C-alpha positions as protocol buffer text, in pm:
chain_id: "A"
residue {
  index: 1
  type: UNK
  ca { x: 0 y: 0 z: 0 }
}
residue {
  index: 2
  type: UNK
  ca { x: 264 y: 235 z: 92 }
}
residue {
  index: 3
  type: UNK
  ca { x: 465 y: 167 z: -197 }
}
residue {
  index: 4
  type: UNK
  ca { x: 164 y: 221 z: -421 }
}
residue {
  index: 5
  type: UNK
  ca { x: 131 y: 543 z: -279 }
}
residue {
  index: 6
  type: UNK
  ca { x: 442 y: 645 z: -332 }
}
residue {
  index: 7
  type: UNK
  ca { x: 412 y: 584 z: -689 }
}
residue {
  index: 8
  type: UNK
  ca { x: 126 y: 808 z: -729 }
}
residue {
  index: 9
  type: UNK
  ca { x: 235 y: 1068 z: -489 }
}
residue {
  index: 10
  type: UNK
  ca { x: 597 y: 1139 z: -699 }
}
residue {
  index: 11
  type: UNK
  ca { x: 466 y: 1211 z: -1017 }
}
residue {
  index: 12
  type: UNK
  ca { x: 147 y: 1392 z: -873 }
}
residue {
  index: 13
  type: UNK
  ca { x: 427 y: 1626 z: -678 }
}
residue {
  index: 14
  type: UNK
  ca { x: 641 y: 1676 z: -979 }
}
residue {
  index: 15
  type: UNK
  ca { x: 307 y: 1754 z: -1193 }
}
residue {
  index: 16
  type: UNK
  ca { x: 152 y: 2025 z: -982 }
}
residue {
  index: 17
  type: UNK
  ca { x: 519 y: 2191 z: -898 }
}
residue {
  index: 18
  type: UNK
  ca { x: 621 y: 2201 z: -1276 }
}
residue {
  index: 19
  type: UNK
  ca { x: 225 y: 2343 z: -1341 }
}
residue {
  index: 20
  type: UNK
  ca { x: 312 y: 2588 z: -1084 }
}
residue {
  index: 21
  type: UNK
  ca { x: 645 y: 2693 z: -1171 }
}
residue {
  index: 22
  type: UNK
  ca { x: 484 y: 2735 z: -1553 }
}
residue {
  index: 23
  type: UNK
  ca { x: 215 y: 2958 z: -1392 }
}
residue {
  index: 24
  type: UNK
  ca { x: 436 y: 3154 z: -1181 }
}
residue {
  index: 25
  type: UNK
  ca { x: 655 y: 3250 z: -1534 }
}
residue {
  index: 26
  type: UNK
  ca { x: 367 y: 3326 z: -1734 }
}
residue {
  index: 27
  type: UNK
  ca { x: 232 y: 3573 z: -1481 }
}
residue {
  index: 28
  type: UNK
  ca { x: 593 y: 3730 z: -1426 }
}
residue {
  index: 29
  type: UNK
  ca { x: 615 y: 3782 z: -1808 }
}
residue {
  index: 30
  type: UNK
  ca { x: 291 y: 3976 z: -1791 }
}
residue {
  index: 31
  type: UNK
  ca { x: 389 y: 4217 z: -1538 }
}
residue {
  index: 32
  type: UNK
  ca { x: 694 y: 4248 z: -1775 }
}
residue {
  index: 33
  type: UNK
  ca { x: 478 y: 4280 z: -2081 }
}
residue {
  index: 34
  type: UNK
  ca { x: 274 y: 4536 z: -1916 }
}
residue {
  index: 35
  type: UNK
  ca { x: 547 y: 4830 z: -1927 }
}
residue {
  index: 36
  type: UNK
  ca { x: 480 y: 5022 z: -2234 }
}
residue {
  index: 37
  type: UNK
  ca { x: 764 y: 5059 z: -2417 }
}
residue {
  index: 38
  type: UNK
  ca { x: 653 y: 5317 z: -2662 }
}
residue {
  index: 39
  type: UNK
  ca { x: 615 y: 5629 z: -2510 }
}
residue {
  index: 40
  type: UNK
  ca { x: 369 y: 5900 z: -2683 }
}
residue {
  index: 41
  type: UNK
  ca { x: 460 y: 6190 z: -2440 }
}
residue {
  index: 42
  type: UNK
  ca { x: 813 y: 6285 z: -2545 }
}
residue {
  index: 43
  type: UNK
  ca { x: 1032 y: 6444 z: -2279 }
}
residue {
  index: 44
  type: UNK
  ca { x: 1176 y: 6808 z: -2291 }
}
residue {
  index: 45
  type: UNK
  ca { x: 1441 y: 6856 z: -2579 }
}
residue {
  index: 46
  type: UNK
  ca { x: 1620 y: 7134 z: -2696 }
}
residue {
  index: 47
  type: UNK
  ca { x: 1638 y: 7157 z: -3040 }
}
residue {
  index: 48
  type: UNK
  ca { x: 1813 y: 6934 z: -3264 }
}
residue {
  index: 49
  type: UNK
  ca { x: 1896 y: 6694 z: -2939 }
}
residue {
  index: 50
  type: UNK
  ca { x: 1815 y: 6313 z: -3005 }
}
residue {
  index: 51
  type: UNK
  ca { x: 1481 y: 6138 z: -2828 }
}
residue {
  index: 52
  type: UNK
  ca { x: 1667 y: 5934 z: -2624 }
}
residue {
  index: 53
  type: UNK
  ca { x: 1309 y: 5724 z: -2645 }
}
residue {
  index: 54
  type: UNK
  ca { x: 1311 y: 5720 z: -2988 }
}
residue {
  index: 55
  type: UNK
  ca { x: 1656 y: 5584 z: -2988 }
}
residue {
  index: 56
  type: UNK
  ca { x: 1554 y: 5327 z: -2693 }
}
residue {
  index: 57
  type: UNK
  ca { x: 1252 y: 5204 z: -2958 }
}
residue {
  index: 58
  type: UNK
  ca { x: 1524 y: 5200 z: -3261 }
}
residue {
  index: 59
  type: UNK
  ca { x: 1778 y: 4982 z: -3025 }
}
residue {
  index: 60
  type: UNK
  ca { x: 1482 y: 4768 z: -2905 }
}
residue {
  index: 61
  type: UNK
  ca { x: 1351 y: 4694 z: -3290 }
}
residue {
  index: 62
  type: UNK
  ca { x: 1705 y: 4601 z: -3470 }
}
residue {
  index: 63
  type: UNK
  ca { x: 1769 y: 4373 z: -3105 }
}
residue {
  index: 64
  type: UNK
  ca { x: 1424 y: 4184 z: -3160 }
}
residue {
  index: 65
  type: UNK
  ca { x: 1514 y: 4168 z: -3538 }
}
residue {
  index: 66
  type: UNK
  ca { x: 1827 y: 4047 z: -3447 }
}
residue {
  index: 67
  type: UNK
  ca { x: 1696 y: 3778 z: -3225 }
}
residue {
  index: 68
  type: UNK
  ca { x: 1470 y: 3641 z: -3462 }
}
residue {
  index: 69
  type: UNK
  ca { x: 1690 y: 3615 z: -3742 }
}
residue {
  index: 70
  type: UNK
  ca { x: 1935 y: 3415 z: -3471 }
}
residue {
  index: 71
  type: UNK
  ca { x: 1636 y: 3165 z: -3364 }
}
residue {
  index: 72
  type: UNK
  ca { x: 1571 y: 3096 z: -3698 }
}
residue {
  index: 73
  type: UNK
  ca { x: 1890 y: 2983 z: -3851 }
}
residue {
  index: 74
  type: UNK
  ca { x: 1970 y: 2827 z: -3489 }
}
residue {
  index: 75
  type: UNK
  ca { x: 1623 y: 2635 z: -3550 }
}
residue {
  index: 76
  type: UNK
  ca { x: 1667 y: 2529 z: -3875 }
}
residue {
  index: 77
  type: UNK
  ca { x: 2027 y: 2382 z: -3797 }
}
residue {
  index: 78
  type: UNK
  ca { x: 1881 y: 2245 z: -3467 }
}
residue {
  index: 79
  type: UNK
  ca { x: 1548 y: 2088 z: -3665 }
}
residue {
  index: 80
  type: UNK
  ca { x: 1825 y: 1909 z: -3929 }
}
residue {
  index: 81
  type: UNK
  ca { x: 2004 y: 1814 z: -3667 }
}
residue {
  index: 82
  type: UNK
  ca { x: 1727 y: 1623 z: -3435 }
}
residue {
  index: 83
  type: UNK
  ca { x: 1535 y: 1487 z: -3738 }
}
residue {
  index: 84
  type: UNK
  ca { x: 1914 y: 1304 z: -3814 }
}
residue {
  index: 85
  type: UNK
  ca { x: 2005 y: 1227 z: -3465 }
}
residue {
  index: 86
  type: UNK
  ca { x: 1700 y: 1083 z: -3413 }
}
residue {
  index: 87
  type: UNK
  ca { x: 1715 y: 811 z: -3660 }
}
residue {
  index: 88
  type: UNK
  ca { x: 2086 y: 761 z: -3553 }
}
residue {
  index: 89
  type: UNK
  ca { x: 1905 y: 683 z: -3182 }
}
residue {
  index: 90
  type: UNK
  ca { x: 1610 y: 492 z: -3346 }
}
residue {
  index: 91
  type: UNK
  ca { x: 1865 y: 238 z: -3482 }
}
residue {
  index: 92
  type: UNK
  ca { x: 2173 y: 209 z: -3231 }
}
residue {
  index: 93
  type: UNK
  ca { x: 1866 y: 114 z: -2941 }
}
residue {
  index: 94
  type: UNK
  ca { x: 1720 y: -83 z: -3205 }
}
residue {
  index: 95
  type: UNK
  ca { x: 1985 y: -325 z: -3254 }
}
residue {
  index: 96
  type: UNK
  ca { x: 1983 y: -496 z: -2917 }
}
residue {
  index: 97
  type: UNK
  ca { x: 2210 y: -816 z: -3042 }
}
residue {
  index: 98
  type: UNK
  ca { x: 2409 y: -916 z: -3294 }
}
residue {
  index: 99
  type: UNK
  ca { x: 2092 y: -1071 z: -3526 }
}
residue {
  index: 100
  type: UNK
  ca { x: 1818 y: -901 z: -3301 }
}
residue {
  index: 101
  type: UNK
  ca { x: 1607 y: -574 z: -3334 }
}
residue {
  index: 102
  type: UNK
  ca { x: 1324 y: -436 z: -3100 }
}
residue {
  index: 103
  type: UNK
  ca { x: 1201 y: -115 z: -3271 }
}
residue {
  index: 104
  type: UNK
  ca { x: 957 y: -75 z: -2993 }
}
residue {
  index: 105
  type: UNK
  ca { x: 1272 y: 55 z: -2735 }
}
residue {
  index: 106
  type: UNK
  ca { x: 1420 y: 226 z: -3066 }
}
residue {
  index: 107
  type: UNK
  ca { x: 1101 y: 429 z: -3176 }
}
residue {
  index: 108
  type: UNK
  ca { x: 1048 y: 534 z: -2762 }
}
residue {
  index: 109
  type: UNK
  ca { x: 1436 y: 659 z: -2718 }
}
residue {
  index: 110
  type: UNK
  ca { x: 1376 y: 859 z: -3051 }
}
residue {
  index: 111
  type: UNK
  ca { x: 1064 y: 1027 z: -2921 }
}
residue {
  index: 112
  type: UNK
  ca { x: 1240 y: 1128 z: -2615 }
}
residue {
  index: 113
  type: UNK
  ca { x: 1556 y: 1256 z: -2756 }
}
residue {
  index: 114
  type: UNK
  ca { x: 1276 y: 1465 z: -2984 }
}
residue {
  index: 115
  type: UNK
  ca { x: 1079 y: 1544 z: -2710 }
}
residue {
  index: 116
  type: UNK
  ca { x: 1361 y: 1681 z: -2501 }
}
residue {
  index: 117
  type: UNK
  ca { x: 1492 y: 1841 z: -2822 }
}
residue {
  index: 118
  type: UNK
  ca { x: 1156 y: 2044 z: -2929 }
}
residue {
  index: 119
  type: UNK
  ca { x: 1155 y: 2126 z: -2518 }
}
residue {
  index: 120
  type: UNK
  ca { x: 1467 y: 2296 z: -2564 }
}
residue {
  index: 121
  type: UNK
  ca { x: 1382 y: 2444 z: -2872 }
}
residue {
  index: 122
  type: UNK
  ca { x: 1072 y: 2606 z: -2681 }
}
residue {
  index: 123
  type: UNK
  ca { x: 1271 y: 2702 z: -2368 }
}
residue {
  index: 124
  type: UNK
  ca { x: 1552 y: 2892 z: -2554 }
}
residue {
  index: 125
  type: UNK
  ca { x: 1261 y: 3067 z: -2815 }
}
residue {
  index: 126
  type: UNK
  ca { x: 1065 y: 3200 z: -2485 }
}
residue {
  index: 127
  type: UNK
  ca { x: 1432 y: 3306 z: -2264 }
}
residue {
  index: 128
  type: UNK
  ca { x: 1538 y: 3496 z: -2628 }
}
residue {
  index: 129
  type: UNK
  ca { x: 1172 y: 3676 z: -2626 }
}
residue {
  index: 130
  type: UNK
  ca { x: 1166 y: 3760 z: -2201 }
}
residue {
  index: 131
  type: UNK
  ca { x: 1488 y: 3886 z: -2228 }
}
residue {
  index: 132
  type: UNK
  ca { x: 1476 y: 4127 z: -2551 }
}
residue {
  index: 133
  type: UNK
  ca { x: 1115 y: 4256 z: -2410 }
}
residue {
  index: 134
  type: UNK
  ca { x: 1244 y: 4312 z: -2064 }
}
residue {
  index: 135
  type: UNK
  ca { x: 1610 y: 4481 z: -2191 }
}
residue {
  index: 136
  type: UNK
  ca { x: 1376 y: 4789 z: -2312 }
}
residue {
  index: 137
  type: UNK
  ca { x: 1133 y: 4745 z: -2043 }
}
residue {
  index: 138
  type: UNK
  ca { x: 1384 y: 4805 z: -1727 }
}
residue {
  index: 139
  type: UNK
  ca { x: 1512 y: 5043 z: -1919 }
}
residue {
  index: 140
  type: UNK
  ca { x: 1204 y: 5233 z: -1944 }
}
residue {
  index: 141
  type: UNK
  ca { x: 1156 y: 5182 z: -1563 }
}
residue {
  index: 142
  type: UNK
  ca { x: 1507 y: 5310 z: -1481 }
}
residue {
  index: 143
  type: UNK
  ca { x: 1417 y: 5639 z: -1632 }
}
residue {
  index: 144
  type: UNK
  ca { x: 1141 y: 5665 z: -1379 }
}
residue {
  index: 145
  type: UNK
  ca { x: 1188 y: 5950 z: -1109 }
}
residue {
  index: 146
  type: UNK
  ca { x: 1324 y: 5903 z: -787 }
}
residue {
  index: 147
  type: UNK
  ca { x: 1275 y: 5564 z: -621 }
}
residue {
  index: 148
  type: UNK
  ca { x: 1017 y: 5455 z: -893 }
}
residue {
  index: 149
  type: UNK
  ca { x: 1265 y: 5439 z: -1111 }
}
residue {
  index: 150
  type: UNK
  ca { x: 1526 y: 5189 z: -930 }
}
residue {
  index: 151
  type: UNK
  ca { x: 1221 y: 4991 z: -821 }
}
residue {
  index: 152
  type: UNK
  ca { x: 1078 y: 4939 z: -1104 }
}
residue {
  index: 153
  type: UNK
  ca { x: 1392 y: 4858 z: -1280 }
}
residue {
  index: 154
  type: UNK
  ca { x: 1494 y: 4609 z: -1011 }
}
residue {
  index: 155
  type: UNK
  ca { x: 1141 y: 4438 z: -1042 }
}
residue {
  index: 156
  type: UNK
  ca { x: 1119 y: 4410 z: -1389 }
}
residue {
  index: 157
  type: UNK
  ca { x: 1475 y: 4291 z: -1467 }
}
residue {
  index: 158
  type: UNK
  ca { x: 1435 y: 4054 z: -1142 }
}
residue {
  index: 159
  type: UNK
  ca { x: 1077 y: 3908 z: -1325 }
}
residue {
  index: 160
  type: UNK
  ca { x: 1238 y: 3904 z: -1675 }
}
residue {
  index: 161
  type: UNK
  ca { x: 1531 y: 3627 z: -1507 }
}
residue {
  index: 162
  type: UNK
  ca { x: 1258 y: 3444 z: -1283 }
}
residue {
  index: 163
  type: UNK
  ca { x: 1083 y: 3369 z: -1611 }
}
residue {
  index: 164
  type: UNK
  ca { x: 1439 y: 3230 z: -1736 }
}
């Protein structure tokens, strides 16, 4: 009995803290998502001086460019690369003996390595997209006045690397 329990209790534990942990992210990423970045009221200039926001909004467009041309040639290597290494595992846990295949342990060790391999994918995609929207973001909170300012900077760069 106990050891029956245990079995359901371990995976029950793992399920709700790794539903938790995702819930905890996703509502760390909205705080972070809720900072507007564009700003319609300009500040004070003299004439001829740069908007440092508009220059904040230019750096923050050519970094999220930037990032997405990265994830997609790192995906496109990364998809070659998993759709090959994934036979490769198919067949090496395949061959069991000299004369004897079980594709049944060969077709499961391929769907984890893909599995693990498309989690990855996903994990890396969402830390590239928390951490270009939160760059611009604490930025826009450091320019805050007074206290408000180091606050919300703190805050939103501490959210941006709990969502990591």
């Amino acid at each position: 009995s106990g050891h029956k329990m245990a079995d359901i209790l371990g995976p029950l534990l793992i399920t709700v803290a790794s539903v938790l942990g995702v819930a905890f992210a996703v509502f760390q990423f909205k705080k972070i998502s809720a900072i507007e970045v564009d700003r319609s009221t300009r500040s004070h200039l003299e004439d001829g001086a740069h908007d440092p926001y508009e220059v904040l909004l230019r750096c923050y467009n050519a970094i999220e460019q930037g990032a997405k041309a990265f994830l997609k040639a790192e995906y496109t290597l990364c998809l070659g690369f998993t759709v090959i290494f994934a036979a490769v595992i198919l067949f090496l846990t395949a061959h069991v003996s000299a004369d004897e295949w079980d594709f049944s342990i060969g077709i499961l060790s391929a769907i984890s390595f893909t599995i693990g391999a498309v989690t990855s994918l996903c994990s890396g995609y969402i830390g590239m997209r928390v951490a270009t929207d939160s760059n611009a973001r604490t930025t826009m909170q450091a320019v805050l006045p007074d206290e408000a300012g180091w606050t919300g900077s703190f805050n939103t760069a501490f959210r941006a690397g709990s969502v990591m």
